[in-house]
Amino acid sequence: MDPLGGKMTGRPIPEDISTRLQRIAELAREDPKRSFLNLAHYIDEKFLREAHRRTRKSGAAGVDGQTAKEYSRDLGARLPSLLDRFKSGLYKAPPVRRAQIPKDGGSTRVIGIPTFEDKVLQRAVQMELEAVYEQDFLDCSWGFRPGRSAHGALDALRRGLMEMGGGWVLDADIERFFDSLDHKQLRGFLDLRVRDGVLRRTIHKWLKAGVLDEGQLHRPDQGTPQGGVISPLLANVYLHEVLDKWFEYEIKPQLQGRGFMIRYADDVVLVFSNEADARRVQELLARRLNEHGLSLHPTKTRLVEFRPKRDSNDRHEGPGGFDFLGFTHHWGRKRKSWIVKRKTASSRFTRTLRRLGEALRQHRHHPVVWQHARIVRALTGHDNYYGFWENRWALRRLRYEVTLVWREWLSRRSRGKPMPWVRFQRLLQCYPLPPPRSCVAIGGVA
């Protein structure tokens, strides 16, 4: 475990680095109103080396084209240079390289890829800021925090719904959050806790570095690039002030019934036992976000009555399902009781199948053993996230659909007739697909 409670993988964090982070955390915890003026002195060459260790090495290269392997070849000279430029103010944040990844519905998500050196420095600053803000963040926040995960958020949501017996769910979609984050307001929020000149100057450079897209440099005056190491933490700081504290300290005391919120980055679900509370908060939420340069998506945000059916003899699902973190939540029967169940959201199911089909199309002439290995990796990764016990039907269906797609592209190796089922079944006996795995056990409730 790291000093802030998060699990670390691989080699344990050096003791002196752990002591520094623990000291920062203790000071922040002892005085919630303390604004740190001198955090940069904790960062030295050894601190940067630990940041380098924590930085993912398999990511895409930035605008300089330099890979993690190339940067690491002369680490003994690069890190002292980086440290000197960082503390002297001579560090120049390079623009991020723009890339697009497909989203559900055929649209794309724009992300920014920093250079590897930029990632290392961002990781070092993120480590220090995390030590401070982990003392402030509330339990409703689950995204990009040590010791927390999407599965933890899903479990907390399910437990809250079960304890409440259902209610009214406000599925709030913040429109283009990472593109709309207001720099001036973010600086004001950071002032509350971090006023170290070196750190703040560097963060400002990252926000203003710009995006390089097809040779054209764009410098937006708002937003933070998705894909940057520091961006998720800055997003959490912003929404902690705009949303989490507002709901916990201003809204909840005024509710007529019960209510709670689960937030994973900019994905937000609010649950209420009282319909009047839900409708009132929906209006106030839109107003609150507008005050801070954000807005609710007009079509993706919706209020759902999420209760089990009252007729105990009706074994069908209750009304009003909703999607959160890739799962459709719905009421289902377990013996004589109604429970909240989760199944793979149709959009995520389709996306997984489409991506795998595209890979098989592009590599349809590769050896069958290569294709089989690619399919097994995809299904294993899918099970690692979607493998809830109650979702096993969707896991089985995915395998069936994958076999159809695999047979189709094997048939297209030539202009002949489709591969006969008998022949394909023999192939599956030689290269079987792994059975569905219910490998996610959160909360101990099936």
XYZ file of C-alpha atoms in Angstrom:
446
model
C 0.000 0.000 0.000
C 1.186 3.523 -0.670
C 1.096 6.139 2.124
C -2.267 7.404 0.925
C -3.971 4.047 1.030
C -3.712 3.088 -2.646
C -2.309 -0.188 -3.845
C 0.987 -0.112 -5.668
C 2.140 -2.724 -8.111
C 5.666 -3.948 -8.729
C 8.557 -2.572 -6.682
C 7.407 -0.804 -3.483
C 7.702 2.958 -3.272
C 11.055 4.074 -1.765
C 10.767 4.819 1.932
C 12.013 8.415 1.742
C 9.544 9.240 -1.067
C 6.768 7.650 0.967
C 7.814 9.732 3.985
C 7.657 12.962 1.975
C 4.185 12.209 0.630
C 3.015 11.127 4.081
C 4.262 14.408 5.542
C 2.348 16.407 2.936
C -0.772 14.347 3.607
C -0.491 14.839 7.376
C -0.160 18.618 7.037
C -3.151 18.738 4.701
C -5.244 16.567 7.003
C -4.349 18.509 10.152
C -5.330 21.852 8.633
C -8.071 21.622 5.968
C -7.693 25.358 5.252
C -3.929 25.307 4.810
C -2.642 26.618 1.474
C 0.740 25.094 0.669
C 3.371 27.614 -0.420
C 6.412 25.372 -0.817
C 5.802 21.917 -2.247
C 8.354 21.985 -5.061
C 11.281 21.445 -2.699
C 10.040 17.890 -2.062
C 10.729 17.068 -5.721
C 14.321 16.064 -6.388
C 16.024 13.712 -8.806
C 15.020 10.645 -6.784
C 11.415 11.855 -6.722
C 11.485 12.219 -10.522
C 12.947 8.737 -10.839
C 9.989 7.358 -8.891
C 7.630 9.388 -11.093
C 9.352 7.855 -14.118
C 8.795 4.374 -12.680
C 5.085 5.075 -12.216
C 4.646 6.459 -15.730
C 3.169 3.991 -18.198
C 5.791 3.018 -20.749
C 3.476 1.599 -23.425
C 1.684 4.843 -24.268
C 1.861 6.563 -27.644
C 4.615 9.087 -28.338
C 3.964 12.824 -28.219
C 4.816 15.554 -30.709
C 8.563 14.825 -30.430
C 8.050 11.197 -31.461
C 10.194 9.993 -28.558
C 9.161 6.707 -26.952
C 9.535 5.779 -23.296
C 12.318 3.343 -24.200
C 14.296 6.018 -26.043
C 13.880 8.540 -23.218
C 14.945 6.017 -20.582
C 18.243 5.151 -22.277
C 19.981 8.206 -20.794
C 17.856 8.725 -17.705
C 20.827 9.706 -15.550
C 21.350 12.852 -17.655
C 17.739 13.599 -18.584
C 16.255 13.736 -15.079
C 18.741 16.307 -13.642
C 18.111 18.484 -16.708
C 14.354 18.154 -16.267
C 14.613 18.987 -12.568
C 16.708 22.089 -13.222
C 14.334 23.400 -15.909
C 11.311 22.682 -13.705
C 12.585 24.561 -10.659
C 14.197 27.438 -12.561
C 11.058 28.106 -14.592
C 12.799 27.339 -17.888
C 10.719 24.252 -18.568
C 8.625 24.705 -21.689
C 5.526 22.558 -21.878
C 5.321 21.149 -25.424
C 1.907 21.002 -27.112
C 0.034 17.724 -26.894
C -0.499 15.606 -29.975
C -4.136 15.335 -30.926
C -5.629 11.874 -31.431
C -9.177 10.627 -31.819
C -10.711 7.460 -30.463
C -14.151 6.172 -31.455
C -17.108 6.648 -29.122
C -20.509 5.028 -29.012
C -22.863 6.249 -31.722
C -20.141 6.737 -34.314
C -18.674 9.930 -32.848
C -15.090 10.346 -31.661
C -13.404 11.479 -28.468
C -10.483 13.879 -28.860
C -7.544 13.199 -26.554
C -4.188 14.882 -26.153
C -0.971 12.854 -25.939
C 1.892 14.619 -24.088
C 5.550 13.880 -24.694
C 7.007 11.216 -22.416
C 9.136 13.754 -20.527
C 6.007 15.816 -19.961
C 4.272 12.707 -18.599
C 7.076 12.131 -16.102
C 6.921 15.690 -14.774
C 3.135 15.617 -14.688
C 3.314 12.391 -12.688
C 5.639 13.993 -10.135
C 3.347 17.000 -9.674
C 0.304 14.720 -9.598
C 1.872 12.671 -6.775
C 2.261 15.782 -4.621
C -1.174 17.219 -5.388
C -2.769 13.845 -4.735
C -1.219 13.765 -1.258
C -2.940 17.086 -0.530
C -6.317 16.551 -2.153
C -6.894 12.981 -0.994
C -7.466 14.556 2.427
C -10.231 16.738 0.976
C -12.048 14.610 -1.596
C -15.382 13.144 -0.491
C -16.597 9.552 -0.513
C -18.900 10.208 -3.469
C -15.863 10.673 -5.759
C -14.486 7.434 -7.239
C -12.607 8.237 -10.434
C -8.796 8.302 -10.740
C -8.129 8.063 -7.021
C -5.769 5.662 -5.206
C -7.528 2.585 -3.894
C -10.721 3.406 -5.804
C -12.087 2.088 -9.081
C -15.079 1.918 -11.393
C -16.093 -1.374 -9.776
C -16.050 0.330 -6.393
C -18.323 3.073 -7.728
C -20.694 0.459 -9.177
C -20.792 -1.379 -5.865
C -21.480 1.823 -3.900
C -24.290 2.722 -6.296
C -25.851 -0.716 -6.026
C -25.661 -0.781 -2.230
C -27.211 2.682 -2.009
C -30.066 1.741 -4.322
C -30.737 -1.496 -2.453
C -30.720 0.209 0.956
C -33.074 2.899 -0.317
C -35.335 0.405 -2.082
C -34.988 2.320 -5.326
C -36.078 5.834 -6.051
C -35.563 8.551 -8.637
C -32.255 8.469 -10.497
C -30.865 11.596 -12.133
C -28.457 10.366 -14.803
C -26.486 13.588 -15.354
C -24.268 13.978 -18.408
C -21.919 16.975 -18.288
C -21.504 18.082 -21.891
C -17.878 18.214 -23.113
C -16.544 18.624 -19.582
C -12.820 18.299 -20.336
C -13.159 20.821 -23.169
C -15.183 23.299 -21.088
C -13.232 23.442 -17.822
C -12.670 27.137 -17.058
C -8.998 27.955 -16.405
C -9.689 31.024 -14.278
C -12.040 29.181 -11.961
C -9.649 26.235 -11.739
C -6.871 28.580 -10.664
C -9.184 29.961 -7.987
C -9.927 26.465 -6.705
C -6.231 25.591 -6.644
C -5.517 28.766 -4.657
C -7.466 27.293 -1.754
C -4.855 24.584 -1.214
C -1.772 25.032 -3.419
C 0.019 28.343 -3.956
C 3.495 27.030 -4.597
C 4.848 29.240 -7.382
C 6.869 26.543 -9.145
C 3.994 24.056 -9.270
C 1.391 26.634 -10.228
C 3.562 28.090 -12.989
C 4.093 24.613 -14.436
C 0.378 23.759 -14.282
C -0.394 27.012 -16.060
C 2.053 26.069 -18.822
C 0.344 22.715 -19.272
C -3.061 24.340 -19.538
C -1.774 26.799 -22.150
C 0.500 24.418 -24.077
C -2.024 23.927 -26.873
C -2.875 21.036 -29.176
C -1.003 20.124 -32.355
C -3.439 18.807 -34.948
C -2.219 18.011 -38.476
C 0.583 20.563 -38.192
C -1.682 23.321 -36.841
C -1.195 24.558 -33.266
C -4.373 25.472 -31.388
C -4.283 27.178 -28.001
C -7.740 26.934 -26.392
C -8.511 29.283 -23.515
C -10.420 26.608 -21.610
C -10.351 22.864 -21.003
C -7.656 20.365 -20.128
C -6.562 17.648 -22.568
C -7.897 14.178 -21.922
C -4.928 11.869 -21.957
C -2.650 14.010 -19.826
C -1.412 12.515 -16.548
C -2.393 15.609 -14.559
C -5.802 16.144 -16.213
C -7.872 13.653 -14.154
C -6.662 15.176 -10.886
C -7.381 18.720 -12.067
C -10.837 17.551 -13.148
C -11.442 16.065 -9.708
C -10.348 19.306 -8.033
C -12.752 21.271 -10.235
C -15.749 19.001 -9.690
C -14.965 18.636 -5.975
C -15.608 22.358 -5.579
C -18.380 22.705 -8.164
C -20.361 19.540 -7.519
C -19.290 17.319 -4.611
C -19.169 19.936 -1.834
C -22.247 21.672 -3.210
C -24.334 18.494 -3.080
C -22.997 17.257 0.253
C -23.132 20.496 2.241
C -25.804 22.594 0.520
C -28.250 20.223 -1.136
C -28.456 17.155 1.117
C -29.417 19.089 4.282
C -32.407 20.553 2.395
C -33.782 17.294 0.982
C -37.192 16.128 2.145
C -36.158 12.491 1.705
C -32.897 10.616 1.321
C -30.348 11.159 -1.401
C -26.811 10.340 -2.435
C -24.428 10.921 -5.343
C -21.850 8.739 -7.088
C -19.322 10.447 -9.358
C -16.636 8.820 -11.462
C -14.682 11.673 -13.104
C -17.391 13.523 -15.076
C -19.901 10.628 -15.000
C -22.479 11.494 -12.341
C -25.529 9.735 -10.922
C -27.731 11.276 -8.213
C -30.341 9.145 -6.415
C -33.340 10.409 -4.446
C -36.115 8.724 -2.520
C -38.429 11.690 -3.172
C -39.557 12.736 -6.673
C -39.933 16.397 -5.690
C -36.330 16.443 -4.448
C -35.109 14.892 -7.706
C -36.894 17.406 -9.927
C -35.819 20.358 -7.827
C -32.150 19.267 -7.759
C -32.234 18.737 -11.533
C -33.088 22.418 -11.959
C -30.530 23.547 -9.391
C -27.823 21.336 -10.907
C -28.235 22.894 -14.338
C -27.984 26.339 -12.796
C -24.966 25.405 -10.679
C -23.037 24.028 -13.652
C -23.866 27.061 -15.792
C -22.376 29.299 -13.107
C -19.077 27.465 -13.547
C -18.925 27.298 -17.327
C -20.470 23.825 -17.644
C -23.774 22.503 -18.899
C -25.899 19.366 -18.829
C -26.292 17.511 -22.111
C -29.874 18.259 -23.223
C -30.660 14.737 -24.474
C -28.344 12.449 -22.506
C -29.362 13.807 -19.097
C -32.542 12.166 -17.861
C -34.567 11.535 -14.723
C -35.648 7.920 -14.260
C -38.092 6.369 -11.827
C -36.100 3.376 -10.675
C -38.188 1.162 -8.425
C -38.993 -2.551 -8.357
C -42.471 -3.604 -9.388
C -44.859 -3.860 -6.471
C -46.517 -7.051 -7.741
C -44.496 -9.819 -6.118
C -45.852 -12.337 -8.634
C -44.472 -10.448 -11.622
C -41.066 -11.901 -12.457
C -40.185 -9.379 -15.155
C -37.789 -6.484 -14.701
C -38.948 -3.410 -12.920
C -39.341 -0.184 -14.924
C -36.798 2.491 -15.677
C -33.285 1.174 -16.233
C -30.311 3.516 -16.664
C -26.684 3.265 -17.832
C -23.627 4.056 -15.734
C -19.978 3.161 -16.371
C -20.798 0.774 -19.180
C -23.565 -1.139 -17.399
C -27.336 -0.971 -17.679
C -28.798 -1.094 -14.161
C -32.177 -2.728 -13.807
C -34.336 -4.496 -11.238
C -34.465 -8.282 -11.369
C -35.680 -11.145 -9.225
C -33.526 -13.289 -6.966
C -35.672 -15.952 -5.375
C -38.524 -13.932 -3.846
C -36.742 -10.593 -3.649
C -36.085 -7.735 -6.050
C -32.418 -6.828 -6.452
C -30.465 -4.368 -8.595
C -28.777 -6.201 -11.451
C -26.249 -5.041 -14.020
C -25.777 -6.061 -17.613
C -23.434 -4.831 -20.315
C -24.884 -1.673 -21.869
C -25.933 -2.287 -25.454
C -23.653 0.484 -26.728
C -20.611 -1.068 -25.005
C -21.534 -4.546 -26.236
C -21.790 -3.277 -29.804
C -18.543 -1.333 -29.533
C -16.603 -4.358 -28.278
C -17.969 -6.553 -31.045
C -17.313 -3.897 -33.696
C -13.698 -3.368 -32.622
C -12.974 -7.069 -32.570
C -14.649 -7.513 -35.949
C -12.545 -4.718 -37.403
C -9.371 -6.348 -36.069
C -10.362 -9.670 -37.643
C -11.167 -7.947 -40.919
C -7.792 -6.227 -41.080
C -5.943 -9.431 -40.176
C -8.159 -12.007 -41.865
C -5.156 -13.493 -43.680
C -3.139 -13.932 -40.492
C -2.682 -17.476 -39.161
C -5.659 -18.842 -37.242
C -3.508 -19.256 -34.134
C -2.758 -15.487 -34.193
C -6.436 -14.627 -34.629
C -7.406 -16.986 -31.814
C -4.900 -15.374 -29.447
C -6.261 -11.924 -30.338
C -9.827 -13.030 -29.622
C -8.858 -14.662 -26.312
C -7.126 -11.462 -25.148
C -10.173 -9.380 -26.052
C -12.626 -11.697 -24.282
C -10.412 -11.945 -21.202
C -10.137 -8.174 -20.950
C -13.893 -7.841 -21.428
C -14.568 -10.357 -18.640
C -12.191 -8.565 -16.284
C -14.477 -5.519 -16.358
C -17.937 -6.857 -17.220
C -17.680 -10.196 -15.435
C -20.374 -9.709 -12.808
C -22.233 -12.885 -11.904
C -25.610 -11.503 -12.985
C -24.107 -10.431 -16.338
C -23.135 -13.946 -17.424
C -25.858 -14.065 -20.104
C -24.299 -11.085 -21.909
C -20.857 -12.684 -21.617
C -22.151 -15.855 -23.253
C -23.929 -13.894 -25.976
C -20.742 -12.000 -26.797
C -18.952 -15.270 -27.413
C -21.711 -16.438 -29.726
C -21.567 -13.199 -31.716
C -17.773 -13.390 -31.880
C -17.923 -16.864 -33.397
C -20.252 -15.552 -36.136
C -17.908 -12.666 -36.929
C -14.837 -14.930 -36.898
C -16.471 -17.410 -39.285
C -17.496 -14.568 -41.604
C -13.965 -13.198 -41.989
C -12.401 -16.632 -42.284
C -14.828 -17.276 -45.132
C -13.631 -14.118 -46.874
C -10.075 -15.346 -47.148
C -11.118 -16.485 -50.606
C -14.013 -15.873 -52.966
C -15.475 -19.281 -52.279
C -18.605 -20.189 -50.363
C -18.945 -19.484 -46.646
C -17.023 -21.880 -44.437
C -19.312 -24.846 -43.650
C -20.477 -25.000 -40.050
C -19.117 -28.528 -39.642
C -15.652 -27.371 -40.638
C -15.887 -24.279 -38.426
C -16.968 -26.405 -35.457
C -13.880 -28.581 -35.926
C -11.765 -25.420 -35.941
C -13.383 -24.299 -32.660
C -12.506 -27.664 -31.142
C -8.851 -26.976 -31.942
C -9.052 -23.296 -30.968
C -11.810 -23.050 -28.324
C -12.941 -19.725 -26.963
C -12.568 -19.355 -23.190
C -15.812 -19.801 -21.231
C -17.343 -16.713 -19.598
C -15.722 -15.803 -16.309
C -17.640 -14.151 -13.480
C -14.467 -12.696 -12.042
C -15.805 -9.481 -10.486
C -16.910 -9.987 -6.880
C -17.691 -6.595 -5.373
C -19.470 -6.380 -2.046
C -20.052 -10.106 -1.873
C -23.580 -9.875 -3.353
C -24.429 -11.734 -6.545
